[in-house]
Amino acid sequence: MQEEPINEQTGEEEDFPYRTEFKKKSIRSYVIRAGRMTEGQRRAFDNYWGSYGLSLFNGSIDPKEVFGREAPVVLEIGFGMGDSLLEMATAEQDKDFIGIEVHPPGVGRLINNAGKEELKNLRVYMADAVDVLNDCIADASLDRFQLYFPDPWHKKKHQKRRIVQPEFVKLLCNKLKPGGLMHMATDWENYAEQMLEVLEAESMLENTAGKGNYAPRPEFRPQTKFERRGERLGHGVWDLLYRRR
């Protein structure tokens, strides 16, 4: 029997009614951190969540109804503070973007900035990504999937928590349209190697850079300040770009 969704208490003040949504599971790829929210981020939920927020509790969505048009759909998991997702949604207004993030400060920042810019092609879940994929996203409905710099869980005993596992990739493949793109990036070489191994083993995917190869950063992925600083220090970033067969 499927478990009912529950709300996560994240350490904000009791009068903050917005909570990360998830179902109980033994292993999660994240830990909810009770990060402090600025007053602007808090106000953003009151001002803009009604326009941008989607709920796991509401079940399956039809993007045409959500966005009021038919357009390619891009889904990103773990958008952090949301700056690159905002940049992409602004640059590619012919596409509709759905972001998933568990940390309220980042969600607040993104919807605050999107609201100020009056972006129409963005929606956000503050929820567990696997639950959203299972309950809210129809099969063969996504044109592009993005996962940038996920938590590497670098200690060996914690690596089972990494989100990129064979079962997760198969779930993503089912959500992508034939010909849809799956794009991942990481700055941890060990995680890049695991991603490559998992993605290469999935028969529904074809490596756009050739079997066993990493891809150049595609133009649609903005380069972050963190990434540019890392490059100057000689740190690597690995992009993986696959197409759904």
Short mmCIF file of N, CA and C in Angstrom, two decimals, residues 169 173 176 180 182 198-200 202-207 242-245:
data_model
loop_
_atom_site.label_atom_id
_atom_site.label_comp_id
_atom_site.label_asym_id
_atom_site.label_seq_id
_atom_site.Cartn_x
_atom_site.Cartn_y
_atom_site.Cartn_z
N VAL A 169 17.67 6.45 -12.60
CA VAL A 169 17.87 6.77 -14.02
C VAL A 169 16.79 6.12 -14.87
N CYS A 173 14.19 7.99 -17.40
CA CYS A 173 14.01 7.60 -18.80
C CYS A 173 12.54 7.45 -19.14
N LEU A 176 11.03 10.90 -19.75
CA LEU A 176 11.48 11.62 -20.94
C LEU A 176 10.73 11.16 -22.19
N GLY A 180 14.28 12.90 -25.97
CA GLY A 180 14.52 13.88 -24.92
C GLY A 180 15.93 13.79 -24.36
N MET A 182 18.84 14.05 -21.29
CA MET A 182 19.14 13.92 -19.88
C MET A 182 20.52 14.54 -19.66
N VAL A 198 26.57 4.40 -14.52
CA VAL A 198 25.13 4.14 -14.43
C VAL A 198 24.43 4.49 -15.74
N LEU A 199 24.77 5.65 -16.31
CA LEU A 199 24.11 6.09 -17.54
C LEU A 199 24.48 5.21 -18.73
N GLU A 200 25.73 4.80 -18.80
CA GLU A 200 26.16 3.93 -19.90
C GLU A 200 25.45 2.57 -19.84
N GLU A 202 22.40 2.02 -18.95
CA GLU A 202 20.96 2.13 -19.21
C GLU A 202 20.70 2.03 -20.72
N SER A 203 20.01 0.98 -21.12
CA SER A 203 19.81 0.71 -22.54
C SER A 203 18.92 1.73 -23.24
N MET A 204 18.12 2.47 -22.47
CA MET A 204 17.23 3.46 -23.09
C MET A 204 17.95 4.76 -23.44
N LEU A 205 19.24 4.87 -23.07
CA LEU A 205 19.98 6.12 -23.27
C LEU A 205 21.11 5.96 -24.27
N GLU A 206 21.36 7.04 -25.01
CA GLU A 206 22.48 7.10 -25.94
C GLU A 206 23.34 8.31 -25.58
N ASN A 207 24.64 8.10 -25.42
CA ASN A 207 25.57 9.17 -25.06
C ASN A 207 25.80 10.07 -26.27
N TYR A 242 22.92 12.81 -22.40
CA TYR A 242 22.39 11.60 -23.04
C TYR A 242 21.03 11.88 -23.67
N ARG A 243 20.75 11.11 -24.72
CA ARG A 243 19.46 11.24 -25.40
C ARG A 243 18.65 9.95 -25.20
N ARG A 244 17.36 10.14 -24.92
CA ARG A 244 16.45 8.98 -24.77
C ARG A 244 16.22 8.36 -26.12
N ARG A 245 16.50 7.06 -26.25
CA ARG A 245 16.34 6.37 -27.54
C ARG A 245 14.88 6.36 -27.96
#
